[in-house]
Structures are given as structure tokens and as C-alpha cells.
Coordinates of C-alpha atoms in Angstrom, one line a residue:
Chain A
M1 CA 105.8 130.4 91.1
A2 CA 103.9 130.9 87.9
V3 CA 102.9 127.4 86.8
R4 CA 102.6 124.3 89.0
L5 CA 102.4 120.7 88.0
I6 CA 100.5 119.0 90.8
A7 CA 100.5 115.3 91.3
L8 CA 97.9 113.9 93.7
Y9 CA 98.7 110.4 94.8
A10 CA 95.9 108.1 96.0
P11 CA 96.4 106.4 99.3
P12 CA 98.8 103.5 98.8
E13 CA 98.4 100.0 100.2
D14 CA 101.8 100.2 101.8
P15 CA 102.5 103.8 102.9
A16 CA 106.0 103.1 104.2
A17 CA 107.1 101.5 100.9
F18 CA 105.5 104.4 99.0
D19 CA 107.4 106.9 101.1
T20 CA 110.7 105.1 100.8
H21 CA 110.3 104.8 97.0
Y22 CA 109.2 108.4 96.6
R23 CA 112.0 109.8 98.7
D24 CA 114.9 107.7 97.5
T25 CA 114.0 107.1 93.9
H26 CA 111.2 109.3 92.5
A27 CA 112.1 112.6 94.1
P28 CA 115.7 112.5 92.8
I29 CA 114.4 112.0 89.3
V30 CA 111.9 114.9 89.6
R31 CA 114.7 117.1 90.9
R32 CA 116.5 116.6 87.6
Y33 CA 113.7 118.2 85.6
P34 CA 115.2 121.0 83.6
G35 CA 113.6 124.4 84.7
L36 CA 112.2 123.0 88.0
R37 CA 112.0 126.0 90.4
D38 CA 110.6 124.2 93.4
L39 CA 109.4 120.8 94.6
R40 CA 106.9 121.0 97.5
L41 CA 105.7 117.8 99.1
T42 CA 102.7 117.8 101.3
R43 CA 100.8 115.2 103.2
A44 CA 97.1 115.4 102.7
D45 CA 94.6 115.1 105.6
G46 CA 90.9 114.6 105.5
V47 CA 88.2 117.0 106.5
A48 CA 85.5 116.5 109.1
G49 CA 86.8 113.1 110.1
R50 CA 86.7 111.6 106.6
P51 CA 89.9 110.0 105.2
P52 CA 91.6 112.0 102.5
A53 CA 91.1 111.2 98.9
F54 CA 94.8 111.7 98.3
Y55 CA 97.8 110.6 100.4
L56 CA 100.5 112.9 99.0
M57 CA 100.5 116.1 97.0
A58 CA 103.7 117.0 95.0
E59 CA 103.8 120.5 93.6
M60 CA 106.4 121.2 91.0
A61 CA 106.9 124.8 90.1
F62 CA 108.1 126.2 86.7
D63 CA 108.4 129.7 85.3
S64 CA 106.0 129.0 82.4
R65 CA 103.8 126.3 80.9
A66 CA 106.4 125.9 78.1
D67 CA 109.1 125.1 80.7
L68 CA 106.7 122.6 82.4
D69 CA 106.0 120.8 79.1
A70 CA 109.7 120.7 78.2
A71 CA 110.4 119.2 81.6
L72 CA 107.9 116.4 81.0
A73 CA 109.4 115.7 77.6
S74 CA 112.9 115.6 78.9
D75 CA 114.8 112.4 79.8
A76 CA 114.0 113.0 83.5
G77 CA 110.3 113.6 82.6
I78 CA 110.0 110.4 80.7
E79 CA 111.9 108.5 83.4
S80 CA 109.6 109.9 86.1
G81 CA 106.6 108.8 84.1
R82 CA 107.9 105.3 83.8
D83 CA 108.7 105.2 87.5
L84 CA 105.1 105.8 88.5
R85 CA 104.4 102.1 87.9
N86 CA 106.9 101.2 90.6
F87 CA 105.1 102.9 93.5
A88 CA 101.9 104.7 92.3
G89 CA 99.7 101.7 91.6
A90 CA 96.9 103.1 93.7
G91 CA 96.7 106.0 91.2
V92 CA 97.9 109.5 90.6
T93 CA 96.0 112.5 89.3
L94 CA 98.0 115.1 87.4
L95 CA 96.9 118.8 87.1
V96 CA 98.5 121.9 85.8
A97 CA 97.7 125.0 87.8
D98 CA 98.4 128.3 86.1
D99 CA 98.5 130.8 88.9
Q100 CA 98.2 133.6 86.4
S101 CA 94.7 132.4 85.3
G102 CA 92.8 132.7 88.5
L103 CA 89.0 133.2 88.5
Chain B
M1 CA 101.0 129.8 104.8
A2 CA 101.0 126.9 107.2
V3 CA 97.9 124.9 106.5
R4 CA 95.7 124.9 103.4
L5 CA 92.2 123.7 102.9
I6 CA 92.1 122.7 99.2
A7 CA 88.9 122.3 97.3
L8 CA 89.1 120.6 93.9
Y9 CA 86.0 121.1 91.9
A10 CA 85.1 118.5 89.2
P11 CA 84.4 119.9 85.7
P12 CA 80.9 121.4 85.8
E13 CA 78.2 120.9 83.2
D14 CA 77.9 124.6 82.7
P15 CA 81.2 126.3 83.4
A16 CA 79.9 129.8 82.9
A17 CA 77.1 129.3 85.5
F18 CA 79.7 127.7 87.8
D19 CA 82.0 130.7 87.5
T20 CA 79.3 133.2 88.1
H21 CA 78.0 131.4 91.2
Y22 CA 81.5 130.9 92.6
R23 CA 82.6 134.5 92.1
D24 CA 79.4 136.2 93.2
T25 CA 78.0 133.9 95.9
H26 CA 80.5 131.3 97.1
A27 CA 83.7 133.3 97.2
P28 CA 82.1 136.1 99.3
I29 CA 81.0 133.5 101.9
V30 CA 84.5 131.9 102.0
R31 CA 86.1 135.3 102.5
R32 CA 84.0 135.6 105.7
Y33 CA 85.8 132.6 107.2
P34 CA 87.4 133.7 110.5
G35 CA 91.2 133.3 110.4
L36 CA 91.4 133.1 106.6
R37 CA 94.8 134.3 105.5
D38 CA 94.5 133.9 101.8
L39 CA 92.1 132.5 99.1
R40 CA 93.8 131.5 95.9
L41 CA 91.8 130.4 92.9
T42 CA 93.4 128.5 90.1
R43 CA 92.1 127.0 86.9
A44 CA 93.3 123.5 86.3
D45 CA 94.6 122.3 83.0
G46 CA 95.3 118.8 81.8
V47 CA 98.6 117.1 81.1
A48 CA 99.7 115.5 77.8
G49 CA 96.5 116.5 76.0
R50 CA 94.2 114.9 78.5
P51 CA 91.3 116.9 80.0
P52 CA 91.9 117.8 83.6
A53 CA 90.3 115.8 86.4
F54 CA 89.4 119.1 88.1
Y55 CA 88.1 122.4 86.8
L56 CA 89.0 124.8 89.7
M57 CA 91.3 124.6 92.7
A58 CA 90.5 126.8 95.6
E59 CA 93.3 127.1 98.2
M60 CA 92.3 128.6 101.6
A61 CA 95.2 129.3 103.9
F62 CA 95.2 129.4 107.7
D63 CA 97.8 129.8 110.3
S64 CA 97.0 126.4 111.9
R65 CA 94.8 123.3 111.6
A66 CA 92.9 124.6 114.6
D67 CA 92.1 127.9 112.8
L68 CA 91.0 125.9 109.7
D69 CA 88.7 123.6 111.8
A70 CA 87.2 126.7 113.5
A71 CA 86.5 128.3 110.2
L72 CA 84.7 125.3 108.9
A73 CA 82.6 125.2 112.1
S74 CA 81.8 128.9 111.9
D75 CA 78.6 130.3 110.5
A76 CA 80.4 131.1 107.2
G77 CA 81.8 127.6 107.2
I78 CA 78.4 126.0 107.6
E79 CA 76.9 128.4 105.0
S80 CA 79.7 127.6 102.5
G81 CA 79.1 123.8 102.9
R82 CA 75.4 124.3 102.3
D83 CA 76.1 126.4 99.3
L84 CA 78.0 123.6 97.5
R85 CA 74.7 122.0 96.5
N86 CA 73.9 125.2 94.5
F87 CA 76.9 124.9 92.1
A88 CA 79.1 121.9 92.8
G89 CA 76.8 119.1 91.7
A90 CA 79.6 117.6 89.6
G91 CA 81.6 117.0 92.8
V92 CA 84.2 118.5 95.0
T93 CA 87.2 116.9 96.7
L94 CA 88.4 118.5 100.0
L95 CA 91.9 118.1 101.3
V96 CA 93.9 119.6 104.1
A97 CA 97.5 120.2 103.2
D98 CA 99.8 120.8 106.2
D99 CA 102.9 122.4 104.8
Q100 CA 104.8 121.7 107.9
S101 CA 104.5 117.9 107.5
G102 CA 106.2 117.4 104.1
L103 CA 107.8 114.1 103.2

């Protein structure tokens, strides 16, 4: 995968409600992104006994940065952004990782 | 890759000095981790014109959480932790992503 949009979700107050909303509502919107090649969801754990800074990492893969930007500007992209307020009140950090631009 | 240790480095004051230290000093220590299967380095970009919350993402892959914990407890793991103070003053967030425990 060439370019990933990575969403890092802060630990929610109600993990069970978060999981249900993500699985049943948010993920289906994300899967409608045009050009989406892969959606990988990963639980985050802490290191050395410390709690993790993030609860869930969602990695959305695209062929190019242009495809990623087009997905975010699409109807599904706008809908997913609006849906964040329904479950991600604890915060979400978004990053773009261009795997072709490594150190 | 089954389990990843992910280091998210906050934007440094001096990116050129950060890059030089990471490449010439820190990465060689990380590559000595016992059981390390892969080290992937990715520049982070922002989304929607916002600056990224992180500057560099380092993904270190292991076969298992036990291998990851052993690597952090090894001489190289301890040395890499000590080396953070030499270049990561802006902050680093560590996560463990177990790709077998997706939502």
C-alpha cells in the first residue's frame, strides 16, 4: 500500500459503545471511500505497563495521495468526518503516511 | 507481521538534526533488537492543510508480543530507550499494535 490515512482514536469513556458505533456505523461509511484499497483496524496496547495513548488505530490504504484526498472530499469522506462527533469525543489524531517517503 | 511497536515522534525543533541522529545513531541501535523482523520508517503528513501531530513514524515488527517485550528488555532495547533523550526531546508516543486483535 502506497499511502495510508491513519486515524488514532484516544481511549473512549465507554469502550463498548465506541466499538459498537465504529463497527456498525463508522466502518461501513469508511468502506464506501472511493479508491480505498484496505482498511486495517488494530487495538493499541501500552508499553512497559503504561496505558496506551490511543485505543484504536484505523489504517486506510490508497494507491496515491491524490486518491486519499479524493476519498476525504467524497460524500463518504464528508459523512465519515461528520460521524466522528457521534463516537470520537475523546479525540482522534489523523496522519498521512506516505510509505514512499521513508527516512 | 504479527505485532508492531510503533513510535510516533512529535515534530522536532531541528528536523535536520533529528534526521541525522535517527539515521546514524538511533536506527542502528534499533536494528540490533533481537527478533526484529522489519523496521519501517514513514514521514507523517497532515490532513486538510493542518500540520501533522507527528513527524516520523517508526514501525518495528516482531513475530509475537513476547519477542517485542524481549527486544525492549535487551541491551539494544535499553540503549535505544536511553538514546531518546539525545534527539526526541519534543516527545515520542509508543504503541503496541497487535494485528491479530483487530476490531
